[in-house]
Each structure stands twice: as C-alpha cells, then as structure tokens.
C-alpha cells in the first residue's frame, strides 16, 4: 500500500543544494506530505511537512506541485552531516485517526 | 525535553522464544505508535494508541504480537512465540493529541530496537 515513490539513491556535492524528488500520484486532498530522514542507527527525524503550499523551515524547503502529485525536498546547502536516508511519507486517515505510509527512501550521499 | 526512548536497543533470541520491547514516549504525548522495518522492506505501521486505548491496530501482522499501554504512559510490544520473519527494527513514535480533524501531528521517533530471531 505504498503511496510514494522515490529514487533509491542520490549524490550531492557539499555546499550545493540537494533536491530530493517524490511522486505521490494517488494522494488524496486532505493527506499531508511529510519528510523525515534517518541517519545510521538513529530513528527517523522530522524535517518538514506540507499540504498544498510550499513550506520552508530552518532545515529545508518543501515544494509541492499544484496537482499535489509530486513534491521536492530541498536542502539548500548540503553538508556531510546531511548524508542519510530521506523518507517521503503520506499521512493518511484510517480508523478515525492518522498513520504514516512510508516510502522506500532515498539514500543521499553528500560528497566532500 | 527527553525524546522517545526504547529498550533494549538490540535483542537476539531463538525462534520460539518470547521477547518484550518497551517504549517510553515523550512526556505529555497521548499518541503512541509502533512501526517496524523488516529486511529490505519499507518502514510499516503496526498500531496506534491514544492514551491507553488501541485506536488502530490494522498493521499488526498476526496474533503473536501483543501491544499494551497500561496507564497511558509507556508501551510494550510482546512477540510470542518469535519467528524468523519477525527479525527487523521496531520503532516507536509519539505525538501530541490531534487538535481537530485537520490538525497535524508531528511524530517523534525513538532510536528503535533491532530484533534478531535465530
């Protein structure tokens, strides 16, 4: 019941912007897109989320297409510490509550 | 503020044995979730507590898995008897109570328990 597809891996040069794409073509109108990342041996760490509008916080920017079928997470100035697996998640309503549907993740390697 | 903690960090057991995983959510978080990732697969939802009540347990794989959250604080996930396919990493997450139908709940994850069944 995966709702997102992501590239398996990506490389990015240190100091450059990392753009991580995600397709969620079956997303429903009230389902949010969340992004988390997982650094080796830690739990998933929240980055950002959005519904329709583009969002920005101190960590990243989230660009959601107008039809909401895809989104892009942007790390504006990638550092070596940003090397991690990045998960694009759709939050769905189920049994009167919400749950996360994880994608398979993109393994981002930031190169010195 | 302490984060979500899980115990143990690793567990190695033999097929047929019992294992109990524990999760302590962030203080004040009424929502508690269990997820797991088995080898080569994506992280999948298991169940969701609101306080001490099971709100959604649609992801529990079978009746060998039993989750409890007595008193609405910490939670345990027991696997009895464990099978080889139960090996994986079990994550717990917590969030504040949802505020309205459109409210968002950022889930905060623990470091996970790596379970190996031999």
PDB file of C-alpha atoms in Angstrom:
ATOM      1  CA  UNK A   1       0.000   0.000   0.000  1.00  0.00           C
ATOM      2  CA  UNK A   2       2.918   2.321  -0.752  1.00  0.00           C
ATOM      3  CA  UNK A   3       1.759   5.789  -1.692  1.00  0.00           C
ATOM      4  CA  UNK A   4       5.128   7.327  -2.563  1.00  0.00           C
ATOM      5  CA  UNK A   5       7.989   6.505  -4.903  1.00  0.00           C
ATOM      6  CA  UNK A   6      11.485   7.873  -4.536  1.00  0.00           C
ATOM      7  CA  UNK A   7      14.821   7.312  -6.275  1.00  0.00           C
ATOM      8  CA  UNK A   8      16.910   4.749  -4.466  1.00  0.00           C
ATOM      9  CA  UNK A   9      19.994   6.907  -4.142  1.00  0.00           C
ATOM     10  CA  UNK A  10      21.468  10.306  -4.977  1.00  0.00           C
ATOM     11  CA  UNK A  11      24.797  12.078  -4.613  1.00  0.00           C
ATOM     12  CA  UNK A  12      25.278  15.761  -3.919  1.00  0.00           C
ATOM     13  CA  UNK A  13      28.395  17.906  -3.636  1.00  0.00           C
ATOM     14  CA  UNK A  14      28.981  19.558  -0.282  1.00  0.00           C
ATOM     15  CA  UNK A  15      27.718  23.145  -0.269  1.00  0.00           C
ATOM     16  CA  UNK A  16      25.358  22.596  -3.170  1.00  0.00           C
ATOM     17  CA  UNK A  17      21.602  22.257  -2.982  1.00  0.00           C
ATOM     18  CA  UNK A  18      20.227  18.746  -2.682  1.00  0.00           C
ATOM     19  CA  UNK A  19      16.907  18.258  -4.443  1.00  0.00           C
ATOM     20  CA  UNK A  20      15.111  15.055  -3.491  1.00  0.00           C
ATOM     21  CA  UNK A  21      12.025  14.191  -5.557  1.00  0.00           C
ATOM     22  CA  UNK A  22       8.986  12.188  -4.524  1.00  0.00           C
ATOM     23  CA  UNK A  23       5.973  11.021  -6.500  1.00  0.00           C
ATOM     24  CA  UNK A  24       2.654  10.594  -4.703  1.00  0.00           C
ATOM     25  CA  UNK A  25       0.187  10.471  -7.574  1.00  0.00           C
ATOM     26  CA  UNK A  26      -2.576   8.755  -5.551  1.00  0.00           C
ATOM     27  CA  UNK A  27      -2.556  11.250  -2.692  1.00  0.00           C
ATOM     28  CA  UNK A  28      -5.966  12.411  -1.506  1.00  0.00           C
ATOM     29  CA  UNK A  29      -6.963  16.009  -0.967  1.00  0.00           C
ATOM     30  CA  UNK A  30      -6.567  16.035   2.808  1.00  0.00           C
ATOM     31  CA  UNK A  31      -3.438  13.910   3.070  1.00  0.00           C
ATOM     32  CA  UNK A  32      -0.279  15.662   4.140  1.00  0.00           C
ATOM     33  CA  UNK A  33       3.212  15.027   2.815  1.00  0.00           C
ATOM     34  CA  UNK A  34       5.899  14.616   5.467  1.00  0.00           C
ATOM     35  CA  UNK A  35       9.646  14.266   5.098  1.00  0.00           C
ATOM     36  CA  UNK A  36      11.873  12.543   7.608  1.00  0.00           C
ATOM     37  CA  UNK A  37      15.455  11.417   7.470  1.00  0.00           C
ATOM     38  CA  UNK A  38      17.313   8.613   9.147  1.00  0.00           C
ATOM     39  CA  UNK A  39      20.969   8.808   9.952  1.00  0.00           C
ATOM     40  CA  UNK A  40      22.647   5.475  10.581  1.00  0.00           C
ATOM     41  CA  UNK A  41      21.426   3.695  13.747  1.00  0.00           C
ATOM     42  CA  UNK A  42      19.088   6.526  14.753  1.00  0.00           C
ATOM     43  CA  UNK A  43      15.324   6.769  14.439  1.00  0.00           C
ATOM     44  CA  UNK A  44      13.626   8.811  11.707  1.00  0.00           C
ATOM     45  CA  UNK A  45      13.994  12.544  12.337  1.00  0.00           C
ATOM     46  CA  UNK A  46      11.306  15.034  11.300  1.00  0.00           C
ATOM     47  CA  UNK A  47      12.274  17.571   8.636  1.00  0.00           C
ATOM     48  CA  UNK A  48       9.195  19.298   7.242  1.00  0.00           C
ATOM     49  CA  UNK A  49       5.596  18.735   6.131  1.00  0.00           C
ATOM     50  CA  UNK A  50       3.023  20.372   3.885  1.00  0.00           C
ATOM     51  CA  UNK A  51      -0.413  20.040   2.322  1.00  0.00           C
ATOM     52  CA  UNK A  52      -0.693  22.357  -0.689  1.00  0.00           C
ATOM     53  CA  UNK A  53       1.573  25.333  -0.229  1.00  0.00           C
ATOM     54  CA  UNK A  54       5.338  25.380  -0.359  1.00  0.00           C
ATOM     55  CA  UNK A  55       6.914  25.322   3.079  1.00  0.00           C
ATOM     56  CA  UNK A  56      10.282  26.400   4.469  1.00  0.00           C
ATOM     57  CA  UNK A  57      11.911  25.978   7.844  1.00  0.00           C
ATOM     58  CA  UNK A  58      15.434  26.137   9.232  1.00  0.00           C
ATOM     59  CA  UNK A  59      16.279  22.717   7.844  1.00  0.00           C
ATOM     60  CA  UNK A  60      14.760  22.602   4.376  1.00  0.00           C
ATOM     61  CA  UNK A  61      12.175  23.710   1.842  1.00  0.00           C
ATOM     62  CA  UNK A  62       9.294  21.644   0.519  1.00  0.00           C
ATOM     63  CA  UNK A  63       7.939  22.322  -2.938  1.00  0.00           C
ATOM     64  CA  UNK A  64       4.588  20.679  -3.741  1.00  0.00           C
ATOM     65  CA  UNK A  65       3.267  20.738  -7.295  1.00  0.00           C
ATOM     66  CA  UNK A  66      -0.088  22.350  -7.916  1.00  0.00           C
ATOM     67  CA  UNK A  67      -1.743  18.989  -8.659  1.00  0.00           C
ATOM     68  CA  UNK A  68      -0.094  17.599  -5.477  1.00  0.00           C
ATOM     69  CA  UNK A  69       1.097  14.517  -7.323  1.00  0.00           C
ATOM     70  CA  UNK A  70       4.733  15.139  -6.534  1.00  0.00           C
ATOM     71  CA  UNK A  71       6.982  17.120  -4.253  1.00  0.00           C
ATOM     72  CA  UNK A  72      10.638  18.016  -3.833  1.00  0.00           C
ATOM     73  CA  UNK A  73      12.604  18.380  -0.639  1.00  0.00           C
ATOM     74  CA  UNK A  74      15.386  20.929  -0.946  1.00  0.00           C
ATOM     75  CA  UNK A  75      18.378  21.093   1.369  1.00  0.00           C
ATOM     76  CA  UNK A  76      19.798  24.475   0.321  1.00  0.00           C
ATOM     77  CA  UNK A  77      23.437  23.946   1.306  1.00  0.00           C
ATOM     78  CA  UNK A  78      24.148  20.280   1.887  1.00  0.00           C
ATOM     79  CA  UNK A  79      26.816  19.319   4.403  1.00  0.00           C
ATOM     80  CA  UNK A  80      28.468  15.981   5.090  1.00  0.00           C
ATOM     81  CA  UNK A  81      26.176  15.576   8.099  1.00  0.00           C
ATOM     82  CA  UNK A  82      23.179  15.543   5.752  1.00  0.00           C
ATOM     83  CA  UNK A  83      24.208  12.126   4.472  1.00  0.00           C
ATOM     84  CA  UNK A  84      21.206   9.972   5.388  1.00  0.00           C
ATOM     85  CA  UNK A  85      18.178   8.104   4.074  1.00  0.00           C
ATOM     86  CA  UNK A  86      15.358  10.546   3.321  1.00  0.00           C
ATOM     87  CA  UNK A  87      11.775   9.302   3.549  1.00  0.00           C
ATOM     88  CA  UNK A  88       8.829  10.860   1.788  1.00  0.00           C
ATOM     89  CA  UNK A  89       5.694   9.983   3.749  1.00  0.00           C
ATOM     90  CA  UNK A  90       1.982  10.427   3.216  1.00  0.00           C
ATOM     91  CA  UNK A  91      -0.133  10.792   6.323  1.00  0.00           C
ATOM     92  CA  UNK A  92      -3.439   9.013   5.746  1.00  0.00           C
ATOM     93  CA  UNK A  93      -6.623   8.934   7.742  1.00  0.00           C
ATOM     94  CA  UNK A  94      -7.564   5.444   8.889  1.00  0.00           C
ATOM     95  CA  UNK A  95      -9.904   4.091  11.560  1.00  0.00           C
ATOM     96  CA  UNK A  96     -10.690   7.570  12.764  1.00  0.00           C
ATOM     97  CA  UNK A  97      -7.076   8.521  13.226  1.00  0.00           C
ATOM     98  CA  UNK A  98      -3.903   9.058  11.230  1.00  0.00           C
ATOM     99  CA  UNK A  99      -0.928   6.933  10.286  1.00  0.00           C
ATOM    100  CA  UNK A 100       2.206   7.415   8.220  1.00  0.00           C
ATOM    101  CA  UNK A 101       2.759   5.492   4.988  1.00  0.00           C
ATOM    102  CA  UNK A 102       6.494   5.431   4.368  1.00  0.00           C
ATOM    103  CA  UNK A 103       8.182   5.238   1.001  1.00  0.00           C
ATOM    104  CA  UNK A 104      11.323   3.185   0.472  1.00  0.00           C
ATOM    105  CA  UNK A 105      13.524   6.243   0.940  1.00  0.00           C
ATOM    106  CA  UNK A 106      16.365   7.917  -0.959  1.00  0.00           C
ATOM    107  CA  UNK A 107      19.896   7.345   0.255  1.00  0.00           C
ATOM    108  CA  UNK A 108      21.595  10.727  -0.078  1.00  0.00           C
ATOM    109  CA  UNK A 109      25.359  10.836  -0.023  1.00  0.00           C
ATOM    110  CA  UNK A 110      26.953  14.257   0.332  1.00  0.00           C
ATOM    111  CA  UNK A 111      30.416  14.277  -1.182  1.00  0.00           C
ATOM    112  CA  UNK A 112      33.312  16.426   0.008  1.00  0.00           C
TER     113      UNK A 112
ATOM    114  CA  UNK B   1      12.776  17.571  26.982  1.00  0.00           C
ATOM    115  CA  UNK B   2      13.720  13.891  26.751  1.00  0.00           C
ATOM    116  CA  UNK B   3      12.972  12.180  23.468  1.00  0.00           C
ATOM    117  CA  UNK B   4      11.322   8.846  22.807  1.00  0.00           C
ATOM    118  CA  UNK B   5      13.321   6.039  24.354  1.00  0.00           C
ATOM    119  CA  UNK B   6      13.248   2.353  23.529  1.00  0.00           C
ATOM    120  CA  UNK B   7      14.616  -0.669  25.313  1.00  0.00           C
ATOM    121  CA  UNK B   8      16.508  -2.792  24.532  1.00  0.00           C
ATOM    122  CA  UNK B   9      18.489  -1.374  21.649  1.00  0.00           C
ATOM    123  CA  UNK B  10      19.272  -4.881  20.419  1.00  0.00           C
ATOM    124  CA  UNK B  11      17.770  -8.273  21.128  1.00  0.00           C
ATOM    125  CA  UNK B  12      18.881 -11.634  19.818  1.00  0.00           C
ATOM    126  CA  UNK B  13      16.595 -14.572  20.554  1.00  0.00           C
ATOM    127  CA  UNK B  14      15.913 -18.024  19.200  1.00  0.00           C
ATOM    128  CA  UNK B  15      12.857 -18.994  17.257  1.00  0.00           C
ATOM    129  CA  UNK B  16      10.021 -19.867  19.584  1.00  0.00           C
ATOM    130  CA  UNK B  17      11.170 -17.631  22.422  1.00  0.00           C
ATOM    131  CA  UNK B  18       9.352 -14.569  23.728  1.00  0.00           C
ATOM    132  CA  UNK B  19      10.620 -11.012  23.554  1.00  0.00           C
ATOM    133  CA  UNK B  20       9.156  -7.821  25.012  1.00  0.00           C
ATOM    134  CA  UNK B  21      10.091  -4.430  23.633  1.00  0.00           C
ATOM    135  CA  UNK B  22       9.484  -1.271  25.611  1.00  0.00           C
ATOM    136  CA  UNK B  23       8.825   2.304  24.502  1.00  0.00           C
ATOM    137  CA  UNK B  24       8.719   5.419  26.653  1.00  0.00           C
ATOM    138  CA  UNK B  25       7.107   8.287  24.742  1.00  0.00           C
ATOM    139  CA  UNK B  26       7.790  11.976  25.207  1.00  0.00           C
ATOM    140  CA  UNK B  27       6.093  13.167  28.382  1.00  0.00           C
ATOM    141  CA  UNK B  28       2.627  14.531  27.667  1.00  0.00           C
ATOM    142  CA  UNK B  29       2.246  12.808  24.307  1.00  0.00           C
ATOM    143  CA  UNK B  30      -1.044  10.919  24.188  1.00  0.00           C
ATOM    144  CA  UNK B  31      -0.410   9.335  20.804  1.00  0.00           C
ATOM    145  CA  UNK B  32       1.965   6.379  20.668  1.00  0.00           C
ATOM    146  CA  UNK B  33       2.760   4.422  17.513  1.00  0.00           C
ATOM    147  CA  UNK B  34       4.670   1.252  16.711  1.00  0.00           C
ATOM    148  CA  UNK B  35       6.318   0.706  13.325  1.00  0.00           C
ATOM    149  CA  UNK B  36       8.766  -1.860  12.045  1.00  0.00           C
ATOM    150  CA  UNK B  37      11.130  -2.381   9.144  1.00  0.00           C
ATOM    151  CA  UNK B  38      11.935  -5.906   8.123  1.00  0.00           C
ATOM    152  CA  UNK B  39      14.916  -6.631   5.898  1.00  0.00           C
ATOM    153  CA  UNK B  40      14.736  -4.916   2.541  1.00  0.00           C
ATOM    154  CA  UNK B  41      11.278  -3.502   3.081  1.00  0.00           C
ATOM    155  CA  UNK B  42       9.944  -0.053   3.924  1.00  0.00           C
ATOM    156  CA  UNK B  43       9.012   1.052   7.429  1.00  0.00           C
ATOM    157  CA  UNK B  44       5.446  -0.092   8.101  1.00  0.00           C
ATOM    158  CA  UNK B  45       2.834   0.967  10.602  1.00  0.00           C
ATOM    159  CA  UNK B  46       1.828  -1.589  13.236  1.00  0.00           C
ATOM    160  CA  UNK B  47      -0.548   0.149  15.614  1.00  0.00           C
ATOM    161  CA  UNK B  48      -1.565   3.371  17.309  1.00  0.00           C
ATOM    162  CA  UNK B  49      -2.542   4.089  20.919  1.00  0.00           C
ATOM    163  CA  UNK B  50      -4.370   7.150  22.125  1.00  0.00           C
ATOM    164  CA  UNK B  51      -3.585   7.183  25.811  1.00  0.00           C
ATOM    165  CA  UNK B  52      -4.270   3.592  26.917  1.00  0.00           C
ATOM    166  CA  UNK B  53      -6.697   2.740  24.098  1.00  0.00           C
ATOM    167  CA  UNK B  54      -5.791   0.993  20.865  1.00  0.00           C
ATOM    168  CA  UNK B  55      -7.050   3.308  18.161  1.00  0.00           C
ATOM    169  CA  UNK B  56      -5.822   1.393  15.125  1.00  0.00           C
ATOM    170  CA  UNK B  57      -4.094  -1.989  15.120  1.00  0.00           C
ATOM    171  CA  UNK B  58      -4.594  -2.755  11.452  1.00  0.00           C
ATOM    172  CA  UNK B  59      -0.870  -3.199  10.844  1.00  0.00           C
ATOM    173  CA  UNK B  60      -0.268  -5.907  13.429  1.00  0.00           C
ATOM    174  CA  UNK B  61       0.921  -8.918  11.419  1.00  0.00           C
ATOM    175  CA  UNK B  62      -0.751 -11.686  13.451  1.00  0.00           C
ATOM    176  CA  UNK B  63      -1.827 -12.732  16.929  1.00  0.00           C
ATOM    177  CA  UNK B  64       1.723 -13.494  18.017  1.00  0.00           C
ATOM    178  CA  UNK B  65       2.103  -9.752  18.549  1.00  0.00           C
ATOM    179  CA  UNK B  66       0.572  -8.100  21.607  1.00  0.00           C
ATOM    180  CA  UNK B  67       0.887  -4.416  22.400  1.00  0.00           C
ATOM    181  CA  UNK B  68      -0.141  -2.803  25.663  1.00  0.00           C
ATOM    182  CA  UNK B  69      -0.073   0.668  27.129  1.00  0.00           C
ATOM    183  CA  UNK B  70      -1.309   0.377  30.672  1.00  0.00           C
ATOM    184  CA  UNK B  71      -1.983   3.729  32.294  1.00  0.00           C
ATOM    185  CA  UNK B  72      -1.363   5.552  29.059  1.00  0.00           C
ATOM    186  CA  UNK B  73       2.341   6.039  29.672  1.00  0.00           C
ATOM    187  CA  UNK B  74       4.920   3.587  28.367  1.00  0.00           C
ATOM    188  CA  UNK B  75       4.069   0.804  25.959  1.00  0.00           C
ATOM    189  CA  UNK B  76       5.256  -2.749  25.472  1.00  0.00           C
ATOM    190  CA  UNK B  77       5.216  -4.899  22.365  1.00  0.00           C
ATOM    191  CA  UNK B  78       5.472  -8.611  23.018  1.00  0.00           C
ATOM    192  CA  UNK B  79       6.223 -11.198  20.377  1.00  0.00           C
ATOM    193  CA  UNK B  80       5.308 -14.744  21.420  1.00  0.00           C
ATOM    194  CA  UNK B  81       6.488 -17.054  20.004  1.00  0.00           C
ATOM    195  CA  UNK B  82       9.003 -15.283  17.804  1.00  0.00           C
ATOM    196  CA  UNK B  83       9.543 -16.469  14.234  1.00  0.00           C
ATOM    197  CA  UNK B  84      12.438 -15.849  11.853  1.00  0.00           C
ATOM    198  CA  UNK B  85      10.432 -13.366   9.782  1.00  0.00           C
ATOM    199  CA  UNK B  86       9.946 -11.146  12.844  1.00  0.00           C
ATOM    200  CA  UNK B  87      13.563 -10.010  12.593  1.00  0.00           C
ATOM    201  CA  UNK B  88      13.867  -6.318  11.899  1.00  0.00           C
ATOM    202  CA  UNK B  89      13.957  -2.917  13.545  1.00  0.00           C
ATOM    203  CA  UNK B  90      10.971  -1.892  15.645  1.00  0.00           C
ATOM    204  CA  UNK B  91      10.382   1.835  16.031  1.00  0.00           C
ATOM    205  CA  UNK B  92       8.169   3.647  18.446  1.00  0.00           C
ATOM    206  CA  UNK B  93       6.937   7.194  17.886  1.00  0.00           C
ATOM    207  CA  UNK B  94       4.823   9.624  19.867  1.00  0.00           C
ATOM    208  CA  UNK B  95       2.925  12.826  19.217  1.00  0.00           C
ATOM    209  CA  UNK B  96       0.594  15.251  20.935  1.00  0.00           C
ATOM    210  CA  UNK B  97      -3.150  14.717  20.795  1.00  0.00           C
ATOM    211  CA  UNK B  98      -4.600  15.772  17.473  1.00  0.00           C
ATOM    212  CA  UNK B  99      -6.386  19.110  17.564  1.00  0.00           C
ATOM    213  CA  UNK B 100      -9.314  18.835  15.175  1.00  0.00           C
ATOM    214  CA  UNK B 101      -9.787  16.853  12.002  1.00  0.00           C
ATOM    215  CA  UNK B 102      -7.304  18.924  10.035  1.00  0.00           C
ATOM    216  CA  UNK B 103      -4.681  19.130  12.719  1.00  0.00           C
ATOM    217  CA  UNK B 104      -1.218  17.826  12.008  1.00  0.00           C
ATOM    218  CA  UNK B 105       0.758  15.693  14.404  1.00  0.00           C
ATOM    219  CA  UNK B 106       4.485  15.544  14.064  1.00  0.00           C
ATOM    220  CA  UNK B 107       5.588  12.131  15.218  1.00  0.00           C
ATOM    221  CA  UNK B 108       8.872  11.871  17.094  1.00  0.00           C
ATOM    222  CA  UNK B 109      10.651   8.566  16.711  1.00  0.00           C
ATOM    223  CA  UNK B 110      12.789   6.597  19.083  1.00  0.00           C
ATOM    224  CA  UNK B 111      16.075   5.002  18.023  1.00  0.00           C
ATOM    225  CA  UNK B 112      14.462   1.620  17.505  1.00  0.00           C
ATOM    226  CA  UNK B 113      15.029  -1.905  18.777  1.00  0.00           C
ATOM    227  CA  UNK B 114      16.872  -4.253  16.449  1.00  0.00           C
ATOM    228  CA  UNK B 115      15.390  -7.712  16.857  1.00  0.00           C
ATOM    229  CA  UNK B 116      17.187 -10.759  15.509  1.00  0.00           C
ATOM    230  CA  UNK B 117      15.454 -14.129  15.623  1.00  0.00           C
ATOM    231  CA  UNK B 118      17.769 -17.091  15.019  1.00  0.00           C
TER     232      UNK B 118
END
